JSON list of C-alpha atoms in Angstrom, two decimals:
[
{"chain": "A", "resi": 771, "resn": "UNK", "atom": "CA", "xyz": [-180.90, -94.76, 128.23]},
{"chain": "A", "resi": 772, "resn": "UNK", "atom": "CA", "xyz": [-176.85, -94.46, 129.24]},
{"chain": "A", "resi": 773, "resn": "UNK", "atom": "CA", "xyz": [-176.48, -92.01, 126.37]},
{"chain": "A", "resi": 774, "resn": "UNK", "atom": "CA", "xyz": [-179.47, -90.29, 127.48]},
{"chain": "A", "resi": 775, "resn": "UNK", "atom": "CA", "xyz": [-178.10, -89.57, 131.23]},
{"chain": "A", "resi": 776, "resn": "UNK", "atom": "CA", "xyz": [-174.23, -87.99, 129.59]},
{"chain": "A", "resi": 777, "resn": "UNK", "atom": "CA", "xyz": [-176.79, -85.66, 128.22]},
{"chain": "A", "resi": 778, "resn": "UNK", "atom": "CA", "xyz": [-178.59, -84.62, 131.01]},
{"chain": "A", "resi": 779, "resn": "UNK", "atom": "CA", "xyz": [-175.18, -84.18, 132.34]},
{"chain": "A", "resi": 780, "resn": "UNK", "atom": "CA", "xyz": [-174.15, -81.47, 130.03]},
{"chain": "A", "resi": 781, "resn": "UNK", "atom": "CA", "xyz": [-177.51, -80.14, 130.40]},
{"chain": "A", "resi": 782, "resn": "UNK", "atom": "CA", "xyz": [-177.03, -79.43, 134.46]},
{"chain": "A", "resi": 783, "resn": "UNK", "atom": "CA", "xyz": [-173.27, -78.48, 134.45]},
{"chain": "A", "resi": 784, "resn": "UNK", "atom": "CA", "xyz": [-175.11, -75.55, 131.34]},
{"chain": "A", "resi": 785, "resn": "UNK", "atom": "CA", "xyz": [-177.95, -74.62, 133.18]},
{"chain": "A", "resi": 786, "resn": "UNK", "atom": "CA", "xyz": [-175.43, -73.89, 136.56]},
{"chain": "A", "resi": 787, "resn": "UNK", "atom": "CA", "xyz": [-173.87, -71.78, 134.79]},
{"chain": "A", "resi": 788, "resn": "UNK", "atom": "CA", "xyz": [-170.10, -71.90, 136.90]},
{"chain": "A", "resi": 789, "resn": "UNK", "atom": "CA", "xyz": [-168.39, -74.97, 138.15]},
{"chain": "A", "resi": 790, "resn": "UNK", "atom": "CA", "xyz": [-166.31, -74.48, 141.34]},
{"chain": "A", "resi": 791, "resn": "UNK", "atom": "CA", "xyz": [-162.62, -75.91, 140.57]},
{"chain": "A", "resi": 792, "resn": "UNK", "atom": "CA", "xyz": [-161.81, -77.29, 143.68]},
{"chain": "A", "resi": 793, "resn": "UNK", "atom": "CA", "xyz": [-157.84, -77.67, 145.32]},
{"chain": "A", "resi": 794, "resn": "UNK", "atom": "CA", "xyz": [-157.10, -78.55, 148.28]},
{"chain": "A", "resi": 795, "resn": "UNK", "atom": "CA", "xyz": [-153.87, -80.42, 150.91]},
{"chain": "A", "resi": 796, "resn": "UNK", "atom": "CA", "xyz": [-155.91, -83.37, 151.49]},
{"chain": "A", "resi": 797, "resn": "UNK", "atom": "CA", "xyz": [-159.52, -85.07, 150.63]},
{"chain": "A", "resi": 798, "resn": "UNK", "atom": "CA", "xyz": [-160.59, -83.70, 154.02]},
{"chain": "A", "resi": 799, "resn": "UNK", "atom": "CA", "xyz": [-159.87, -79.77, 153.14]},
{"chain": "A", "resi": 800, "resn": "UNK", "atom": "CA", "xyz": [-161.14, -80.85, 149.46]},
{"chain": "A", "resi": 801, "resn": "UNK", "atom": "CA", "xyz": [-164.65, -82.11, 150.85]},
{"chain": "A", "resi": 802, "resn": "UNK", "atom": "CA", "xyz": [-165.10, -79.52, 153.05]},
{"chain": "A", "resi": 803, "resn": "UNK", "atom": "CA", "xyz": [-164.28, -76.71, 150.58]},
{"chain": "A", "resi": 804, "resn": "UNK", "atom": "CA", "xyz": [-166.43, -78.45, 148.08]},
{"chain": "A", "resi": 805, "resn": "UNK", "atom": "CA", "xyz": [-169.81, -78.94, 150.32]},
{"chain": "A", "resi": 806, "resn": "UNK", "atom": "CA", "xyz": [-169.28, -75.34, 151.14]},
{"chain": "A", "resi": 807, "resn": "UNK", "atom": "CA", "xyz": [-169.41, -74.51, 147.61]},
{"chain": "A", "resi": 808, "resn": "UNK", "atom": "CA", "xyz": [-172.63, -76.96, 147.25]},
{"chain": "A", "resi": 809, "resn": "UNK", "atom": "CA", "xyz": [-174.10, -74.64, 150.44]},
{"chain": "A", "resi": 810, "resn": "UNK", "atom": "CA", "xyz": [-174.00, -71.46, 148.87]},
{"chain": "A", "resi": 811, "resn": "UNK", "atom": "CA", "xyz": [-175.48, -73.16, 145.55]},
{"chain": "A", "resi": 812, "resn": "UNK", "atom": "CA", "xyz": [-172.57, -73.97, 143.62]},
{"chain": "A", "resi": 813, "resn": "UNK", "atom": "CA", "xyz": [-174.35, -76.62, 141.65]},
{"chain": "A", "resi": 814, "resn": "UNK", "atom": "CA", "xyz": [-171.15, -78.30, 139.80]},
{"chain": "A", "resi": 815, "resn": "UNK", "atom": "CA", "xyz": [-167.76, -79.66, 141.42]},
{"chain": "A", "resi": 816, "resn": "UNK", "atom": "CA", "xyz": [-164.62, -79.89, 139.79]},
{"chain": "A", "resi": 817, "resn": "UNK", "atom": "CA", "xyz": [-162.48, -81.77, 142.09]},
{"chain": "A", "resi": 818, "resn": "UNK", "atom": "CA", "xyz": [-159.29, -82.13, 141.03]},
{"chain": "A", "resi": 819, "resn": "UNK", "atom": "CA", "xyz": [-156.61, -84.86, 140.83]},
{"chain": "A", "resi": 820, "resn": "UNK", "atom": "CA", "xyz": [-153.96, -82.41, 142.26]},
{"chain": "A", "resi": 821, "resn": "UNK", "atom": "CA", "xyz": [-155.82, -83.67, 146.05]},
{"chain": "A", "resi": 822, "resn": "UNK", "atom": "CA", "xyz": [-154.04, -86.20, 147.45]},
{"chain": "A", "resi": 823, "resn": "UNK", "atom": "CA", "xyz": [-156.64, -89.04, 146.63]},
{"chain": "A", "resi": 824, "resn": "UNK", "atom": "CA", "xyz": [-158.55, -87.49, 145.18]},
{"chain": "A", "resi": 825, "resn": "UNK", "atom": "CA", "xyz": [-161.20, -90.82, 143.70]},
{"chain": "A", "resi": 826, "resn": "UNK", "atom": "CA", "xyz": [-161.69, -91.28, 147.40]},
{"chain": "A", "resi": 827, "resn": "UNK", "atom": "CA", "xyz": [-163.17, -87.62, 147.98]},
{"chain": "A", "resi": 828, "resn": "UNK", "atom": "CA", "xyz": [-165.06, -88.15, 144.44]},
{"chain": "A", "resi": 829, "resn": "UNK", "atom": "CA", "xyz": [-166.54, -90.80, 146.41]},
{"chain": "A", "resi": 830, "resn": "UNK", "atom": "CA", "xyz": [-167.37, -89.07, 149.57]},
{"chain": "A", "resi": 831, "resn": "UNK", "atom": "CA", "xyz": [-169.35, -86.66, 147.73]},
{"chain": "A", "resi": 832, "resn": "UNK", "atom": "CA", "xyz": [-170.92, -88.38, 145.39]},
{"chain": "A", "resi": 833, "resn": "UNK", "atom": "CA", "xyz": [-172.71, -90.53, 148.07]},
{"chain": "A", "resi": 834, "resn": "UNK", "atom": "CA", "xyz": [-173.64, -87.64, 150.27]},
{"chain": "A", "resi": 835, "resn": "UNK", "atom": "CA", "xyz": [-174.76, -85.77, 147.07]},
{"chain": "A", "resi": 836, "resn": "UNK", "atom": "CA", "xyz": [-175.91, -88.08, 145.10]},
{"chain": "A", "resi": 837, "resn": "UNK", "atom": "CA", "xyz": [-177.56, -86.82, 141.98]},
{"chain": "A", "resi": 838, "resn": "UNK", "atom": "CA", "xyz": [-179.84, -84.29, 142.02]},
{"chain": "A", "resi": 839, "resn": "UNK", "atom": "CA", "xyz": [-178.16, -81.77, 145.42]},
{"chain": "A", "resi": 840, "resn": "UNK", "atom": "CA", "xyz": [-174.95, -81.57, 143.32]},
{"chain": "A", "resi": 841, "resn": "UNK", "atom": "CA", "xyz": [-172.99, -83.18, 140.53]},
{"chain": "A", "resi": 842, "resn": "UNK", "atom": "CA", "xyz": [-169.48, -84.08, 140.71]},
{"chain": "A", "resi": 843, "resn": "UNK", "atom": "CA", "xyz": [-166.88, -84.03, 138.45]},
{"chain": "A", "resi": 844, "resn": "UNK", "atom": "CA", "xyz": [-162.60, -84.57, 138.27]},
{"chain": "A", "resi": 845, "resn": "UNK", "atom": "CA", "xyz": [-160.39, -82.52, 137.46]},
{"chain": "A", "resi": 846, "resn": "UNK", "atom": "CA", "xyz": [-157.28, -82.08, 136.22]},
{"chain": "A", "resi": 847, "resn": "UNK", "atom": "CA", "xyz": [-157.15, -85.40, 134.54]},
{"chain": "A", "resi": 848, "resn": "UNK", "atom": "CA", "xyz": [-154.10, -86.11, 132.31]},
{"chain": "A", "resi": 849, "resn": "UNK", "atom": "CA", "xyz": [-154.33, -89.85, 131.63]},
{"chain": "A", "resi": 850, "resn": "UNK", "atom": "CA", "xyz": [-157.01, -92.40, 130.82]},
{"chain": "A", "resi": 851, "resn": "UNK", "atom": "CA", "xyz": [-155.87, -94.50, 133.62]},
{"chain": "A", "resi": 852, "resn": "UNK", "atom": "CA", "xyz": [-156.84, -91.32, 136.60]},
{"chain": "A", "resi": 853, "resn": "UNK", "atom": "CA", "xyz": [-159.97, -90.74, 134.19]},
{"chain": "A", "resi": 854, "resn": "UNK", "atom": "CA", "xyz": [-161.31, -94.60, 135.18]},
{"chain": "A", "resi": 855, "resn": "UNK", "atom": "CA", "xyz": [-160.11, -94.17, 138.89]},
{"chain": "A", "resi": 856, "resn": "UNK", "atom": "CA", "xyz": [-161.77, -90.93, 138.88]},
{"chain": "A", "resi": 857, "resn": "UNK", "atom": "CA", "xyz": [-165.05, -92.58, 136.77]},
{"chain": "A", "resi": 858, "resn": "UNK", "atom": "CA", "xyz": [-165.02, -95.37, 139.01]},
{"chain": "A", "resi": 859, "resn": "UNK", "atom": "CA", "xyz": [-165.39, -93.44, 142.20]},
{"chain": "A", "resi": 860, "resn": "UNK", "atom": "CA", "xyz": [-168.58, -91.94, 140.47]},
{"chain": "A", "resi": 861, "resn": "UNK", "atom": "CA", "xyz": [-167.08, -88.76, 138.90]},
{"chain": "A", "resi": 862, "resn": "UNK", "atom": "CA", "xyz": [-170.50, -87.74, 136.78]},
{"chain": "A", "resi": 863, "resn": "UNK", "atom": "CA", "xyz": [-167.78, -85.54, 133.79]},
{"chain": "A", "resi": 864, "resn": "UNK", "atom": "CA", "xyz": [-163.67, -85.23, 133.94]},
{"chain": "A", "resi": 865, "resn": "UNK", "atom": "CA", "xyz": [-162.14, -82.11, 132.51]},
{"chain": "A", "resi": 866, "resn": "UNK", "atom": "CA", "xyz": [-158.33, -82.12, 131.71]},
{"chain": "A", "resi": 867, "resn": "UNK", "atom": "CA", "xyz": [-156.46, -78.84, 131.38]},
{"chain": "A", "resi": 868, "resn": "UNK", "atom": "CA", "xyz": [-155.39, -79.84, 127.89]},
{"chain": "A", "resi": 869, "resn": "UNK", "atom": "CA", "xyz": [-157.18, -82.65, 124.83]},
{"chain": "A", "resi": 870, "resn": "UNK", "atom": "CA", "xyz": [-155.96, -85.88, 125.35]},
{"chain": "A", "resi": 871, "resn": "UNK", "atom": "CA", "xyz": [-156.93, -88.14, 122.70]},
{"chain": "A", "resi": 872, "resn": "UNK", "atom": "CA", "xyz": [-157.31, -91.77, 125.23]},
{"chain": "A", "resi": 873, "resn": "UNK", "atom": "CA", "xyz": [-159.35, -89.71, 127.29]},
{"chain": "A", "resi": 874, "resn": "UNK", "atom": "CA", "xyz": [-161.70, -89.69, 125.60]},
{"chain": "A", "resi": 875, "resn": "UNK", "atom": "CA", "xyz": [-161.75, -92.53, 124.50]},
{"chain": "A", "resi": 876, "resn": "UNK", "atom": "CA", "xyz": [-162.87, -93.67, 127.46]},
{"chain": "A", "resi": 877, "resn": "UNK", "atom": "CA", "xyz": [-165.05, -91.33, 129.09]},
{"chain": "A", "resi": 878, "resn": "UNK", "atom": "CA", "xyz": [-166.68, -91.99, 125.22]},
{"chain": "A", "resi": 879, "resn": "UNK", "atom": "CA", "xyz": [-167.27, -96.18, 126.76]},
{"chain": "A", "resi": 880, "resn": "UNK", "atom": "CA", "xyz": [-168.39, -95.30, 129.23]},
{"chain": "A", "resi": 881, "resn": "UNK", "atom": "CA", "xyz": [-170.62, -92.14, 128.10]},
{"chain": "A", "resi": 882, "resn": "UNK", "atom": "CA", "xyz": [-168.94, -89.39, 130.07]},
{"chain": "A", "resi": 883, "resn": "UNK", "atom": "CA", "xyz": [-168.42, -86.12, 129.17]},
{"chain": "A", "resi": 884, "resn": "UNK", "atom": "CA", "xyz": [-164.96, -85.23, 128.87]},
{"chain": "A", "resi": 885, "resn": "UNK", "atom": "CA", "xyz": [-164.74, -80.94, 128.71]},
{"chain": "A", "resi": 886, "resn": "UNK", "atom": "CA", "xyz": [-160.65, -81.11, 127.27]},
{"chain": "A", "resi": 887, "resn": "UNK", "atom": "CA", "xyz": [-158.43, -77.58, 128.53]},
{"chain": "A", "resi": 888, "resn": "UNK", "atom": "CA", "xyz": [-158.10, -76.19, 124.79]},
{"chain": "A", "resi": 889, "resn": "UNK", "atom": "CA", "xyz": [-156.74, -72.99, 123.69]},
{"chain": "A", "resi": 890, "resn": "UNK", "atom": "CA", "xyz": [-155.95, -73.12, 119.59]},
{"chain": "A", "resi": 891, "resn": "UNK", "atom": "CA", "xyz": [-158.30, -73.84, 116.92]},
{"chain": "A", "resi": 892, "resn": "UNK", "atom": "CA", "xyz": [-156.08, -76.70, 116.19]},
{"chain": "A", "resi": 893, "resn": "UNK", "atom": "CA", "xyz": [-157.20, -78.10, 119.44]},
{"chain": "A", "resi": 894, "resn": "UNK", "atom": "CA", "xyz": [-160.87, -77.16, 119.49]},
{"chain": "A", "resi": 895, "resn": "UNK", "atom": "CA", "xyz": [-160.81, -79.07, 116.29]},
{"chain": "A", "resi": 896, "resn": "UNK", "atom": "CA", "xyz": [-159.13, -82.15, 117.45]},
{"chain": "A", "resi": 897, "resn": "UNK", "atom": "CA", "xyz": [-161.65, -82.46, 120.54]},
{"chain": "A", "resi": 898, "resn": "UNK", "atom": "CA", "xyz": [-164.84, -81.50, 119.09]},
{"chain": "A", "resi": 899, "resn": "UNK", "atom": "CA", "xyz": [-163.66, -84.10, 116.52]},
{"chain": "A", "resi": 900, "resn": "UNK", "atom": "CA", "xyz": [-163.06, -86.45, 119.18]},
{"chain": "A", "resi": 901, "resn": "UNK", "atom": "CA", "xyz": [-167.29, -86.37, 120.88]},
{"chain": "A", "resi": 902, "resn": "UNK", "atom": "CA", "xyz": [-166.36, -83.44, 123.17]},
{"chain": "A", "resi": 903, "resn": "UNK", "atom": "CA", "xyz": [-169.59, -81.71, 123.69]},
{"chain": "A", "resi": 904, "resn": "UNK", "atom": "CA", "xyz": [-168.10, -79.17, 126.00]},
{"chain": "A", "resi": 905, "resn": "UNK", "atom": "CA", "xyz": [-164.14, -77.51, 125.30]},
{"chain": "A", "resi": 906, "resn": "UNK", "atom": "CA", "xyz": [-163.01, -76.13, 128.48]},
{"chain": "A", "resi": 907, "resn": "UNK", "atom": "CA", "xyz": [-160.90, -72.78, 127.56]},
{"chain": "A", "resi": 908, "resn": "UNK", "atom": "CA", "xyz": [-157.85, -72.75, 129.05]},
{"chain": "A", "resi": 909, "resn": "UNK", "atom": "CA", "xyz": [-156.08, -70.82, 130.56]},
{"chain": "A", "resi": 910, "resn": "UNK", "atom": "CA", "xyz": [-159.01, -68.32, 130.29]},
{"chain": "A", "resi": 911, "resn": "UNK", "atom": "CA", "xyz": [-156.99, -65.06, 132.12]},
{"chain": "A", "resi": 912, "resn": "UNK", "atom": "CA", "xyz": [-154.68, -65.44, 128.59]},
{"chain": "A", "resi": 913, "resn": "UNK", "atom": "CA", "xyz": [-157.21, -65.52, 126.27]},
{"chain": "A", "resi": 914, "resn": "UNK", "atom": "CA", "xyz": [-160.44, -63.45, 127.82]},
{"chain": "A", "resi": 915, "resn": "UNK", "atom": "CA", "xyz": [-164.10, -63.32, 126.91]},
{"chain": "A", "resi": 916, "resn": "UNK", "atom": "CA", "xyz": [-162.18, -61.73, 123.50]},
{"chain": "A", "resi": 917, "resn": "UNK", "atom": "CA", "xyz": [-161.04, -64.63, 122.36]},
{"chain": "A", "resi": 918, "resn": "UNK", "atom": "CA", "xyz": [-164.79, -66.55, 122.71]},
{"chain": "A", "resi": 919, "resn": "UNK", "atom": "CA", "xyz": [-165.93, -64.54, 119.60]},
{"chain": "A", "resi": 920, "resn": "UNK", "atom": "CA", "xyz": [-163.39, -64.75, 117.93]},
{"chain": "A", "resi": 921, "resn": "UNK", "atom": "CA", "xyz": [-163.11, -68.97, 117.41]},
{"chain": "A", "resi": 922, "resn": "UNK", "atom": "CA", "xyz": [-166.92, -68.76, 117.23]},
{"chain": "A", "resi": 923, "resn": "UNK", "atom": "CA", "xyz": [-166.76, -67.26, 114.20]},
{"chain": "A", "resi": 924, "resn": "UNK", "atom": "CA", "xyz": [-164.84, -70.41, 112.45]},
{"chain": "A", "resi": 925, "resn": "UNK", "atom": "CA", "xyz": [-166.63, -72.59, 114.40]},
{"chain": "A", "resi": 926, "resn": "UNK", "atom": "CA", "xyz": [-169.94, -71.32, 115.94]},
{"chain": "A", "resi": 927, "resn": "UNK", "atom": "CA", "xyz": [-170.78, -75.08, 117.23]},
{"chain": "A", "resi": 928, "resn": "UNK", "atom": "CA", "xyz": [-168.20, -74.98, 119.85]},
{"chain": "A", "resi": 929, "resn": "UNK", "atom": "CA", "xyz": [-169.64, -75.42, 123.87]},
{"chain": "A", "resi": 930, "resn": "UNK", "atom": "CA", "xyz": [-167.36, -73.14, 125.55]},
{"chain": "A", "resi": 931, "resn": "UNK", "atom": "CA", "xyz": [-166.45, -72.73, 129.46]},
{"chain": "A", "resi": 932, "resn": "UNK", "atom": "CA", "xyz": [-163.33, -70.58, 130.25]},
{"chain": "A", "resi": 933, "resn": "UNK", "atom": "CA", "xyz": [-161.57, -71.52, 133.14]},
{"chain": "A", "resi": 934, "resn": "UNK", "atom": "CA", "xyz": [-159.44, -69.71, 134.96]},
{"chain": "A", "resi": 935, "resn": "UNK", "atom": "CA", "xyz": [-158.90, -66.31, 135.19]},
{"chain": "A", "resi": 936, "resn": "UNK", "atom": "CA", "xyz": [-163.17, -65.90, 136.15]},
{"chain": "A", "resi": 937, "resn": "UNK", "atom": "CA", "xyz": [-164.29, -63.63, 138.80]},
{"chain": "A", "resi": 938, "resn": "UNK", "atom": "CA", "xyz": [-167.27, -61.74, 139.68]},
{"chain": "A", "resi": 939, "resn": "UNK", "atom": "CA", "xyz": [-165.81, -58.70, 137.68]},
{"chain": "A", "resi": 940, "resn": "UNK", "atom": "CA", "xyz": [-165.73, -60.24, 134.02]},
{"chain": "A", "resi": 941, "resn": "UNK", "atom": "CA", "xyz": [-168.60, -62.92, 134.55]},
{"chain": "A", "resi": 942, "resn": "UNK", "atom": "CA", "xyz": [-171.43, -60.94, 132.46]},
{"chain": "A", "resi": 943, "resn": "UNK", "atom": "CA", "xyz": [-168.30, -60.19, 130.22]},
{"chain": "A", "resi": 944, "resn": "UNK", "atom": "CA", "xyz": [-167.89, -63.96, 129.63]},
{"chain": "A", "resi": 945, "resn": "UNK", "atom": "CA", "xyz": [-170.79, -64.81, 129.09]},
{"chain": "A", "resi": 946, "resn": "UNK", "atom": "CA", "xyz": [-172.32, -61.76, 126.15]},
{"chain": "A", "resi": 947, "resn": "UNK", "atom": "CA", "xyz": [-169.45, -63.28, 124.71]},
{"chain": "A", "resi": 948, "resn": "UNK", "atom": "CA", "xyz": [-171.07, -66.20, 124.79]},
{"chain": "A", "resi": 949, "resn": "UNK", "atom": "CA", "xyz": [-169.80, -68.63, 126.90]},
{"chain": "A", "resi": 950, "resn": "UNK", "atom": "CA", "xyz": [-172.45, -71.49, 128.61]},
{"chain": "A", "resi": 951, "resn": "UNK", "atom": "CA", "xyz": [-171.03, -71.74, 131.54]},
{"chain": "A", "resi": 952, "resn": "UNK", "atom": "CA", "xyz": [-167.46, -71.63, 133.45]},
{"chain": "A", "resi": 953, "resn": "UNK", "atom": "CA", "xyz": [-164.95, -72.50, 135.97]},
{"chain": "A", "resi": 954, "resn": "UNK", "atom": "CA", "xyz": [-164.14, -70.66, 138.72]},
{"chain": "A", "resi": 955, "resn": "UNK", "atom": "CA", "xyz": [-161.41, -71.86, 141.08]},
{"chain": "A", "resi": 956, "resn": "UNK", "atom": "CA", "xyz": [-158.95, -68.92, 143.30]},
{"chain": "A", "resi": 957, "resn": "UNK", "atom": "CA", "xyz": [-161.84, -66.56, 143.01]},
{"chain": "A", "resi": 958, "resn": "UNK", "atom": "CA", "xyz": [-164.18, -68.50, 144.26]},
{"chain": "A", "resi": 959, "resn": "UNK", "atom": "CA", "xyz": [-163.34, -71.26, 146.68]},
{"chain": "A", "resi": 960, "resn": "UNK", "atom": "CA", "xyz": [-160.07, -70.10, 147.62]},
{"chain": "A", "resi": 961, "resn": "UNK", "atom": "CA", "xyz": [-160.83, -68.52, 150.93]},
{"chain": "A", "resi": 962, "resn": "UNK", "atom": "CA", "xyz": [-161.38, -72.42, 151.95]},
{"chain": "A", "resi": 963, "resn": "UNK", "atom": "CA", "xyz": [-157.54, -73.48, 151.34]},
{"chain": "A", "resi": 964, "resn": "UNK", "atom": "CA", "xyz": [-157.03, -71.22, 154.73]},
{"chain": "A", "resi": 965, "resn": "UNK", "atom": "CA", "xyz": [-160.49, -72.80, 156.34]},
{"chain": "A", "resi": 966, "resn": "UNK", "atom": "CA", "xyz": [-162.62, -69.93, 156.15]},
{"chain": "A", "resi": 967, "resn": "UNK", "atom": "CA", "xyz": [-165.70, -72.30, 154.84]},
{"chain": "A", "resi": 968, "resn": "UNK", "atom": "CA", "xyz": [-167.87, -69.58, 155.56]},
{"chain": "A", "resi": 969, "resn": "UNK", "atom": "CA", "xyz": [-166.47, -67.20, 153.02]},
{"chain": "A", "resi": 970, "resn": "UNK", "atom": "CA", "xyz": [-166.80, -69.97, 150.15]},
{"chain": "A", "resi": 971, "resn": "UNK", "atom": "CA", "xyz": [-170.02, -70.27, 151.03]},
{"chain": "A", "resi": 972, "resn": "UNK", "atom": "CA", "xyz": [-170.95, -65.67, 150.76]},
{"chain": "A", "resi": 973, "resn": "UNK", "atom": "CA", "xyz": [-168.30, -65.81, 147.02]},
{"chain": "A", "resi": 974, "resn": "UNK", "atom": "CA", "xyz": [-170.32, -69.13, 145.98]},
{"chain": "A", "resi": 975, "resn": "UNK", "atom": "CA", "xyz": [-174.10, -67.31, 146.19]},
{"chain": "A", "resi": 976, "resn": "UNK", "atom": "CA", "xyz": [-172.29, -64.00, 145.49]},
{"chain": "A", "resi": 977, "resn": "UNK", "atom": "CA", "xyz": [-171.83, -65.60, 141.99]},
{"chain": "A", "resi": 978, "resn": "UNK", "atom": "CA", "xyz": [-174.99, -68.20, 141.62]},
{"chain": "A", "resi": 979, "resn": "UNK", "atom": "CA", "xyz": [-176.55, -63.85, 141.66]},
{"chain": "A", "resi": 980, "resn": "UNK", "atom": "CA", "xyz": [-174.77, -62.76, 139.34]},
{"chain": "A", "resi": 981, "resn": "UNK", "atom": "CA", "xyz": [-175.04, -65.25, 136.85]},
{"chain": "A", "resi": 982, "resn": "UNK", "atom": "CA", "xyz": [-178.79, -64.97, 138.08]},
{"chain": "A", "resi": 983, "resn": "UNK", "atom": "CA", "xyz": [-178.94, -61.11, 137.32]},
{"chain": "A", "resi": 984, "resn": "UNK", "atom": "CA", "xyz": [-177.37, -62.32, 133.74]},
{"chain": "A", "resi": 985, "resn": "UNK", "atom": "CA", "xyz": [-179.13, -65.06, 132.54]},
{"chain": "A", "resi": 986, "resn": "UNK", "atom": "CA", "xyz": [-182.28, -62.96, 133.67]},
{"chain": "A", "resi": 987, "resn": "UNK", "atom": "CA", "xyz": [-181.27, -60.12, 130.53]},
{"chain": "A", "resi": 988, "resn": "UNK", "atom": "CA", "xyz": [-181.04, -62.58, 127.85]}
]
C-alpha cells in the first residue's frame, strides 16, 4: 500500500504542473510564503533546507494542509540525515540540487519519491538506476528547454522537472519540450521574502492559469 502512496504523490506532482521552491530567513517566513502560494492554488511546495529549522516548517505545513490541500516536500536535501529529518517531519517527497546515492536508498526504504538535481546524461542514468522516477533538471537556466529534447533522445523514458530560470515567459517552451512539471523559485515566490505575500498569491494564480492554458492545447 505504501508503494501505491508513492505513485500517488508522483502523479500529483505531474498534475500540479508547478512546484514552488520556498526559501526564507526563518520558519515563520517560509511558512507564510508557502501559505501564500497555496492560497493562489499551488499544489506542490518544496521547502528548502536552507531555511533554519526547515523540518519544523515542514511539520507545520503538513499538519495544516494534510494530504489533500497541498503536497509538502523538502528541498536542498544534501545528505541522508537531512532526508530522514524531513521524512520524519512529514515531507511527502525529497528534492536535491544533486544526486546522492545514500539519499536515494533512504527514500526507497521509506517509499518517498526522491527528485535529484542532475545536469548530465551520466548523472541522470545513475539516478534512474537508483529508482528515481522524476529528475530535477538543474540548473534549468543553464540547460534551457533545448536540453530537454536532447536528453530525451537517448533517454525517452526520463521524466524531467526543470528548476532555476523558469518563469511565465518560458513556461510554454519547457512544456513543449516535454517536461512533466517545473520548479519555480524567485520568479514565483520571491516577493514573499520582502513581505509581499499577496503578490506571491497573484503570481501563483498566474502560473496556474498559464499551465492550464498550455495543457488545454495538448
